Amino acid sequence: MNYTSTKETGAIIKKICSLFNEYDPIDVAKNLPCTVSEYIVATRFAFIEIKAGLRMHKELLIQVIDKYVSSEEVRKVLFTHPFFKSEETRMDFIEANVDNQFCLMQKMRCDYIALDLLAHPECYKVEEYEESAMNYIESEIAPTKENCLAFDWSLIDIHNKKQLKAQQEQPVNKSKYIIAEEEMMLEIFDLLKSEVIYEDTKMSTFVNAIERADVSTIIVKPKKITKFRTSLSQIKYCIKTDQVEWFRDACASINTTPHNASSNNVNTNDWYEKLQEILGKHIKK
C-alpha cells in the first residue's frame, strides 16, 4: 500500500497551514488548495488506508504520518492559531460566502489530531487516544446515511467541475450550423438552466454546442436526460437551414435518435408544453 490518499491529505493540511502564515483566515478560506468535495474524498480514502495500516503495519503507519502529514508548522498553526480556538468570527465567513471552507478548516484540525494521536499516543491521555483517534476514524468511514450522501455528493461535484473545466478549455471548432432564432434560443437556454442543465453552464458553451450539433459537452442533471432530449426536438427550429440534419447530428452526439427525442414521454408533458409556448412565440406554423 502506497498510502496515496494519506499523502494527499497530508499535503493539503500542510499547504493550508502554511497559508495561515501569509493570510488572514478568510483569505485562507478563499485560497484553499482543494475544494470541500476533494477534501472529503481524500480524507475518506486516507482513513480507510490508515485503518488497514494500523491493523497490519502500525510502525510503518507512524512513519508515514510523521513524514507526510505532521510537521512543526502544522502543529504550531493547529494548536496555537486564534482561528482554531473560537467560532466567534464564523458570521464573517458566512457573509464572505466561505462558510463551507470554514467547516473544512475546522474539520482539518480534528482529522490531524486523530492522526497525531495514532502516531504519538504517549503525548496524550490513554482515554483521549481511544476516544479521539480510534472512534473518530471509525465514525468517519462508517457507512452511515450521512457519510454516504456526503461522499456521493462530493464525487458528483468533482466530476461536474472536471466536465465544466473541460468545456471551458476545449477549442472552439468551426460552426457547422447557423442559429437564426437567437431570442428563442436564449429562452430555451434559460428554461433548461432552470430545470435541466447546471446553472453555471455558460451561454457561449451552449451556443457552441448547438452550432456544432454536438450537445454531448452540455452537462445534464441526473434524471433530466429525457427532458433534454425533448428540448432538441424544439431547438431544431432555431437553426436557419438543414434543421432535419441538425436534429439528426445533435441526437447522434448523445447516442439517441430523432425518433426517441421526438417521442413525448408521458412524464414530460408539462415540460413539452413549456417548450411549445416558447416555440409559439417565435415560430409561425
mmCIF file of C-alpha atoms in Angstrom:
data_model
loop_
_atom_site.group_PDB
_atom_site.id
_atom_site.type_symbol
_atom_site.label_atom_id
_atom_site.label_comp_id
_atom_site.label_asym_id
_atom_site.label_seq_id
_atom_site.Cartn_x
_atom_site.Cartn_y
_atom_site.Cartn_z
ATOM 1 C CA MET A 1 0.000 0.000 0.000
ATOM 2 C CA ASN A 2 1.440 3.364 -1.051
ATOM 3 C CA TYR A 3 -0.748 5.481 1.266
ATOM 4 C CA THR A 4 -1.585 7.698 -1.726
ATOM 5 C CA SER A 5 -4.630 9.346 -0.140
ATOM 6 C CA THR A 6 -2.846 9.785 3.187
ATOM 7 C CA LYS A 7 -0.023 11.603 1.395
ATOM 8 C CA GLU A 8 -2.566 13.730 -0.492
ATOM 9 C CA THR A 9 -4.390 14.608 2.729
ATOM 10 C CA GLY A 10 -1.087 15.462 4.420
ATOM 11 C CA ALA A 11 -0.077 17.720 1.526
ATOM 12 C CA ILE A 12 -3.419 19.548 1.760
ATOM 13 C CA ILE A 13 -3.083 20.026 5.536
ATOM 14 C CA LYS A 14 0.496 21.310 5.228
ATOM 15 C CA LYS A 15 -0.438 23.716 2.442
ATOM 16 C CA ILE A 16 -3.433 25.133 4.308
ATOM 17 C CA CYS A 17 -1.378 25.591 7.471
ATOM 18 C CA SER A 18 1.317 27.423 5.501
ATOM 19 C CA LEU A 19 -1.357 29.805 4.189
ATOM 20 C CA PHE A 20 -2.142 30.862 7.763
ATOM 21 C CA ASN A 21 1.350 32.384 7.882
ATOM 22 C CA GLU A 22 0.558 34.556 4.844
ATOM 23 C CA TYR A 23 -3.132 35.471 5.017
ATOM 24 C CA ASP A 24 -5.916 36.155 7.465
ATOM 25 C CA PRO A 25 -8.337 33.217 7.948
ATOM 26 C CA ILE A 26 -10.964 34.476 5.462
ATOM 27 C CA ASP A 27 -8.340 34.877 2.735
ATOM 28 C CA VAL A 28 -7.044 31.396 3.595
ATOM 29 C CA ALA A 29 -10.586 30.102 3.056
ATOM 30 C CA LYS A 30 -10.693 31.823 -0.339
ATOM 31 C CA ASN A 31 -7.360 30.310 -1.427
ATOM 32 C CA LEU A 32 -7.616 26.698 -0.300
ATOM 33 C CA PRO A 33 -5.581 24.219 -2.398
ATOM 34 C CA CYS A 34 -8.630 21.985 -2.825
ATOM 35 C CA THR A 35 -12.410 22.112 -2.847
ATOM 36 C CA VAL A 36 -14.527 20.854 0.032
ATOM 37 C CA SER A 37 -15.533 17.882 -2.120
ATOM 38 C CA GLU A 38 -11.927 16.972 -2.901
ATOM 39 C CA TYR A 39 -11.047 17.121 0.790
ATOM 40 C CA ILE A 40 -13.973 14.876 1.762
ATOM 41 C CA VAL A 41 -12.965 12.249 -0.793
ATOM 42 C CA ALA A 42 -9.247 12.411 0.031
ATOM 43 C CA THR A 43 -9.741 12.083 3.789
ATOM 44 C CA ARG A 44 -12.249 9.245 3.484
ATOM 45 C CA PHE A 45 -9.816 7.172 1.439
ATOM 46 C CA ALA A 46 -6.958 8.219 3.732
ATOM 47 C CA PHE A 47 -8.803 6.962 6.813
ATOM 48 C CA ILE A 48 -9.522 3.663 5.071
ATOM 49 C CA GLU A 49 -5.797 3.318 4.333
ATOM 50 C CA ILE A 50 -4.924 4.246 7.913
ATOM 51 C CA LYS A 51 -7.349 1.762 9.431
ATOM 52 C CA ALA A 52 -5.825 -1.023 7.329
ATOM 53 C CA GLY A 53 -2.275 0.141 8.095
ATOM 54 C CA LEU A 54 -2.972 0.321 11.816
ATOM 55 C CA ARG A 55 -4.033 -3.296 11.759
ATOM 56 C CA MET A 56 -1.160 -4.616 9.621
ATOM 57 C CA HIS A 57 1.837 -2.262 9.843
ATOM 58 C CA LYS A 58 1.461 0.113 12.766
ATOM 59 C CA GLU A 59 5.123 1.169 12.951
ATOM 60 C CA LEU A 60 5.208 1.897 9.217
ATOM 61 C CA LEU A 61 1.974 3.881 9.511
ATOM 62 C CA ILE A 62 3.524 6.055 12.227
ATOM 63 C CA GLN A 63 6.459 6.826 9.904
ATOM 64 C CA VAL A 64 4.049 7.768 7.099
ATOM 65 C CA ILE A 65 2.092 10.139 9.353
ATOM 66 C CA ASP A 66 5.269 11.754 10.704
ATOM 67 C CA LYS A 67 6.736 12.256 7.239
ATOM 68 C CA TYR A 68 3.737 13.144 5.084
ATOM 69 C CA VAL A 69 1.165 14.654 7.460
ATOM 70 C CA SER A 70 2.803 16.139 10.535
ATOM 71 C CA SER A 71 5.318 18.954 10.907
ATOM 72 C CA GLU A 72 6.280 21.619 13.429
ATOM 73 C CA GLU A 73 4.497 24.261 11.340
ATOM 74 C CA VAL A 74 1.310 22.190 11.210
ATOM 75 C CA ARG A 75 1.325 21.624 14.965
ATOM 76 C CA LYS A 76 2.005 25.280 15.689
ATOM 77 C CA VAL A 77 -0.813 26.540 13.462
ATOM 78 C CA LEU A 78 -3.424 23.978 14.501
ATOM 79 C CA PHE A 79 -2.717 24.207 18.222
ATOM 80 C CA THR A 80 -1.980 27.910 18.694
ATOM 81 C CA HIS A 81 -3.637 29.959 15.939
ATOM 82 C CA PRO A 82 -6.607 32.004 17.257
ATOM 83 C CA PHE A 83 -8.806 30.802 14.394
ATOM 84 C CA PHE A 84 -8.928 27.297 15.878
ATOM 85 C CA LYS A 85 -9.755 28.490 19.375
ATOM 86 C CA SER A 86 -13.066 30.256 18.761
ATOM 87 C CA GLU A 87 -16.042 30.339 16.400
ATOM 88 C CA GLU A 88 -16.942 33.919 17.265
ATOM 89 C CA THR A 89 -15.980 35.129 13.778
ATOM 90 C CA ARG A 90 -17.948 32.496 11.878
ATOM 91 C CA MET A 91 -20.539 35.039 10.741
ATOM 92 C CA ASP A 92 -17.735 36.798 8.865
ATOM 93 C CA PHE A 93 -17.173 33.637 6.845
ATOM 94 C CA ILE A 94 -20.880 33.287 6.128
ATOM 95 C CA GLU A 95 -21.011 36.871 4.883
ATOM 96 C CA ALA A 96 -17.957 36.175 2.689
ATOM 97 C CA ASN A 97 -19.668 33.043 1.267
ATOM 98 C CA VAL A 98 -16.900 30.747 2.539
ATOM 99 C CA ASP A 99 -18.648 29.006 5.435
ATOM 100 C CA ASN A 100 -18.141 25.597 3.805
ATOM 101 C CA GLN A 101 -14.423 26.329 3.721
ATOM 102 C CA PHE A 102 -14.603 27.395 7.387
ATOM 103 C CA CYS A 103 -16.043 23.966 8.237
ATOM 104 C CA LEU A 104 -13.324 22.261 6.181
ATOM 105 C CA MET A 105 -10.560 24.049 8.099
ATOM 106 C CA GLN A 106 -12.093 23.215 11.475
ATOM 107 C CA LYS A 107 -12.548 19.585 10.438
ATOM 108 C CA MET A 108 -8.946 19.528 9.222
ATOM 109 C CA ARG A 109 -7.781 20.171 12.789
ATOM 110 C CA CYS A 110 -9.895 17.284 14.110
ATOM 111 C CA ASP A 111 -8.537 14.999 11.376
ATOM 112 C CA TYR A 112 -4.957 15.953 12.199
ATOM 113 C CA ILE A 113 -5.378 15.414 15.941
ATOM 114 C CA ALA A 114 -6.768 11.935 15.287
ATOM 115 C CA LEU A 115 -3.720 11.059 13.168
ATOM 116 C CA ASP A 116 -1.311 12.619 15.666
ATOM 117 C CA LEU A 117 -2.916 10.581 18.435
ATOM 118 C CA LEU A 118 -2.352 7.415 16.433
ATOM 119 C CA ALA A 119 1.279 8.243 15.815
ATOM 120 C CA HIS A 120 2.099 9.599 19.280
ATOM 121 C CA PRO A 121 -0.355 8.381 21.914
ATOM 122 C CA GLU A 122 2.327 8.960 24.544
ATOM 123 C CA CYS A 123 1.642 12.698 24.208
ATOM 124 C CA TYR A 124 -1.975 12.240 25.209
ATOM 125 C CA LYS A 125 -4.008 10.610 27.925
ATOM 126 C CA VAL A 126 -4.980 6.976 27.282
ATOM 127 C CA GLU A 127 -8.703 7.743 27.214
ATOM 128 C CA GLU A 128 -8.097 10.536 24.663
ATOM 129 C CA TYR A 129 -6.233 8.097 22.424
ATOM 130 C CA GLU A 130 -9.005 5.539 22.479
ATOM 131 C CA GLU A 131 -11.869 8.015 22.169
ATOM 132 C CA SER A 132 -10.492 10.682 19.841
ATOM 133 C CA ALA A 133 -8.452 8.571 17.453
ATOM 134 C CA MET A 134 -9.957 5.122 17.008
ATOM 135 C CA ASN A 135 -13.602 6.087 17.402
ATOM 136 C CA TYR A 136 -13.169 9.229 15.320
ATOM 137 C CA ILE A 137 -11.684 7.392 12.337
ATOM 138 C CA GLU A 138 -14.282 4.628 12.610
ATOM 139 C CA SER A 139 -17.081 7.203 12.613
ATOM 140 C CA GLU A 140 -15.637 8.993 9.573
ATOM 141 C CA ILE A 141 -15.634 5.879 7.372
ATOM 142 C CA ALA A 142 -18.745 4.181 8.768
ATOM 143 C CA PRO A 143 -21.360 3.577 6.023
ATOM 144 C CA THR A 144 -23.926 5.835 7.636
ATOM 145 C CA LYS A 145 -26.532 7.626 5.560
ATOM 146 C CA GLU A 146 -24.874 10.987 6.222
ATOM 147 C CA ASN A 147 -21.387 9.756 5.279
ATOM 148 C CA CYS A 148 -22.617 8.064 2.110
ATOM 149 C CA LEU A 149 -24.576 11.134 0.999
ATOM 150 C CA ALA A 150 -21.603 13.429 1.614
ATOM 151 C CA PHE A 151 -19.236 11.099 -0.242
ATOM 152 C CA ASP A 152 -21.583 10.558 -3.208
ATOM 153 C CA TRP A 153 -22.294 14.285 -3.480
ATOM 154 C CA SER A 154 -18.575 15.020 -3.402
ATOM 155 C CA LEU A 155 -17.825 12.552 -6.204
ATOM 156 C CA ILE A 156 -20.572 14.047 -8.377
ATOM 157 C CA ASP A 157 -19.363 17.581 -7.631
ATOM 158 C CA ILE A 158 -15.772 16.703 -8.565
ATOM 159 C CA HIS A 159 -16.935 15.053 -11.784
ATOM 160 C CA ASN A 160 -19.094 18.013 -12.784
ATOM 161 C CA LYS A 161 -16.314 20.534 -12.117
ATOM 162 C CA LYS A 162 -13.930 18.488 -14.267
ATOM 163 C CA GLN A 163 -16.519 18.414 -17.050
ATOM 164 C CA LEU A 164 -17.068 22.163 -16.845
ATOM 165 C CA LYS A 165 -13.325 22.784 -16.919
ATOM 166 C CA ALA A 166 -13.042 20.565 -19.980
ATOM 167 C CA GLN A 167 -15.827 22.556 -21.621
ATOM 168 C CA GLN A 168 -14.046 25.830 -20.991
ATOM 169 C CA GLU A 169 -10.706 24.539 -22.262
ATOM 170 C CA GLN A 170 -11.961 22.837 -25.397
ATOM 171 C CA PRO A 171 -11.063 24.572 -28.663
ATOM 172 C CA VAL A 172 -13.872 26.336 -30.465
ATOM 173 C CA ASN A 173 -14.374 24.454 -33.687
ATOM 174 C CA LYS A 174 -15.820 25.935 -36.830
ATOM 175 C CA SER A 175 -19.579 26.176 -36.666
ATOM 176 C CA LYS A 176 -21.467 23.668 -38.769
ATOM 177 C CA TYR A 177 -24.914 25.226 -38.440
ATOM 178 C CA ILE A 178 -26.260 28.769 -38.086
ATOM 179 C CA ILE A 179 -28.699 29.889 -35.406
ATOM 180 C CA ALA A 180 -31.460 32.041 -36.882
ATOM 181 C CA GLU A 181 -33.845 32.401 -33.923
ATOM 182 C CA GLU A 182 -31.496 33.821 -31.291
ATOM 183 C CA GLU A 183 -34.188 35.102 -28.902
ATOM 184 C CA MET A 184 -35.927 31.743 -28.969
ATOM 185 C CA MET A 185 -32.597 30.026 -28.303
ATOM 186 C CA LEU A 186 -31.986 32.302 -25.305
ATOM 187 C CA GLU A 187 -35.408 31.495 -23.827
ATOM 188 C CA ILE A 188 -34.860 27.759 -24.230
ATOM 189 C CA PHE A 189 -31.411 28.112 -22.665
ATOM 190 C CA ASP A 190 -32.899 29.906 -19.638
ATOM 191 C CA LEU A 191 -35.601 27.250 -19.342
ATOM 192 C CA LEU A 192 -33.002 24.474 -19.478
ATOM 193 C CA LYS A 193 -30.929 26.140 -16.770
ATOM 194 C CA SER A 194 -33.972 26.358 -14.518
ATOM 195 C CA GLU A 195 -34.563 22.622 -14.557
ATOM 196 C CA VAL A 196 -32.325 20.502 -16.751
ATOM 197 C CA ILE A 197 -28.720 21.711 -17.036
ATOM 198 C CA TYR A 198 -26.476 23.265 -14.395
ATOM 199 C CA GLU A 199 -26.848 26.978 -13.687
ATOM 200 C CA ASP A 200 -23.137 27.656 -14.195
ATOM 201 C CA THR A 201 -23.279 26.425 -17.797
ATOM 202 C CA LYS A 202 -22.035 29.297 -19.942
ATOM 203 C CA MET A 203 -24.131 30.643 -22.787
ATOM 204 C CA SER A 204 -21.077 30.501 -25.058
ATOM 205 C CA THR A 205 -20.651 26.788 -24.304
ATOM 206 C CA PHE A 206 -24.309 26.140 -25.070
ATOM 207 C CA VAL A 207 -24.325 28.123 -28.325
ATOM 208 C CA ASN A 208 -21.096 26.486 -29.467
ATOM 209 C CA ALA A 209 -22.629 23.051 -28.852
ATOM 210 C CA ILE A 210 -25.769 23.940 -30.822
ATOM 211 C CA GLU A 211 -23.839 25.412 -33.754
ATOM 212 C CA ARG A 212 -21.719 22.252 -33.966
ATOM 213 C CA ALA A 213 -24.689 19.949 -33.302
ATOM 214 C CA ASP A 214 -22.632 18.258 -30.586
ATOM 215 C CA VAL A 215 -24.577 18.534 -27.347
ATOM 216 C CA SER A 216 -22.516 15.905 -25.531
ATOM 217 C CA THR A 217 -20.498 18.739 -23.958
ATOM 218 C CA ILE A 218 -23.552 20.067 -22.108
ATOM 219 C CA ILE A 219 -23.793 18.565 -18.624
ATOM 220 C CA VAL A 220 -27.323 17.421 -17.839
ATOM 221 C CA LYS A 221 -28.583 16.985 -14.287
ATOM 222 C CA PRO A 222 -29.255 13.430 -13.088
ATOM 223 C CA LYS A 223 -32.628 12.053 -14.240
ATOM 224 C CA LYS A 224 -33.206 15.017 -16.588
ATOM 225 C CA ILE A 225 -31.930 13.438 -19.823
ATOM 226 C CA THR A 226 -35.451 12.802 -21.158
ATOM 227 C CA LYS A 227 -36.337 16.484 -20.861
ATOM 228 C CA PHE A 228 -33.048 17.423 -22.501
ATOM 229 C CA ARG A 229 -33.710 15.116 -25.461
ATOM 230 C CA THR A 230 -37.215 16.526 -25.809
ATOM 231 C CA SER A 231 -35.722 20.023 -25.959
ATOM 232 C CA LEU A 232 -33.665 19.080 -29.010
ATOM 233 C CA SER A 233 -36.837 18.499 -30.994
ATOM 234 C CA GLN A 234 -37.709 22.165 -30.384
ATOM 235 C CA ILE A 235 -34.220 23.642 -30.573
ATOM 236 C CA LYS A 236 -34.019 22.479 -34.174
ATOM 237 C CA TYR A 237 -36.452 25.281 -35.088
ATOM 238 C CA CYS A 238 -33.782 27.788 -34.025
ATOM 239 C CA ILE A 239 -31.499 26.567 -36.806
ATOM 240 C CA LYS A 240 -31.519 28.596 -40.036
ATOM 241 C CA THR A 241 -31.364 25.742 -42.544
ATOM 242 C CA ASP A 242 -30.892 21.954 -42.537
ATOM 243 C CA GLN A 243 -32.988 21.551 -39.408
ATOM 244 C CA VAL A 244 -33.543 17.842 -40.026
ATOM 245 C CA GLU A 245 -29.819 17.232 -40.435
ATOM 246 C CA TRP A 246 -29.056 19.263 -37.313
ATOM 247 C CA PHE A 247 -31.572 17.261 -35.278
ATOM 248 C CA ARG A 248 -30.058 14.001 -36.510
ATOM 249 C CA ASP A 249 -26.492 15.086 -35.713
ATOM 250 C CA ALA A 250 -27.400 16.512 -32.288
ATOM 251 C CA CYS A 251 -29.195 13.297 -31.302
ATOM 252 C CA ALA A 252 -26.309 11.162 -32.531
ATOM 253 C CA SER A 253 -23.897 13.142 -30.341
ATOM 254 C CA ILE A 254 -25.672 11.801 -27.227
ATOM 255 C CA ASN A 255 -26.344 8.319 -28.629
ATOM 256 C CA THR A 256 -30.030 8.709 -29.302
ATOM 257 C CA THR A 257 -32.240 9.095 -32.382
ATOM 258 C CA PRO A 258 -34.639 11.802 -33.601
ATOM 259 C CA HIS A 259 -37.471 9.353 -33.056
ATOM 260 C CA ASN A 260 -36.585 8.880 -29.366
ATOM 261 C CA ALA A 261 -36.130 12.607 -28.846
ATOM 262 C CA SER A 262 -39.431 13.411 -30.551
ATOM 263 C CA SER A 263 -41.414 10.863 -28.563
ATOM 264 C CA ASN A 264 -43.098 12.946 -25.889
ATOM 265 C CA ASN A 265 -42.727 10.875 -22.742
ATOM 266 C CA VAL A 266 -45.833 10.955 -20.561
ATOM 267 C CA ASN A 267 -43.726 12.221 -17.663
ATOM 268 C CA THR A 268 -42.636 15.296 -19.620
ATOM 269 C CA ASN A 269 -45.982 16.638 -20.775
ATOM 270 C CA ASP A 270 -45.714 19.806 -18.688
ATOM 271 C CA TRP A 271 -42.154 20.317 -19.865
ATOM 272 C CA TYR A 272 -43.176 19.837 -23.515
ATOM 273 C CA GLU A 273 -45.908 22.429 -23.096
ATOM 274 C CA LYS A 274 -43.357 24.966 -21.826
ATOM 275 C CA LEU A 275 -41.254 24.358 -24.930
ATOM 276 C CA GLN A 276 -44.308 24.698 -27.147
ATOM 277 C CA GLU A 277 -45.133 28.054 -25.574
ATOM 278 C CA ILE A 278 -41.669 29.342 -26.437
ATOM 279 C CA LEU A 279 -41.937 27.920 -29.936
ATOM 280 C CA GLY A 280 -45.336 29.549 -30.474
ATOM 281 C CA LYS A 281 -43.964 32.977 -29.577
ATOM 282 C CA HIS A 282 -41.253 32.857 -32.227
ATOM 283 C CA ILE A 283 -42.249 30.441 -34.974
ATOM 284 C CA LYS A 284 -45.365 30.850 -37.082
ATOM 285 C CA LYS A 285 -46.584 27.470 -38.272
#
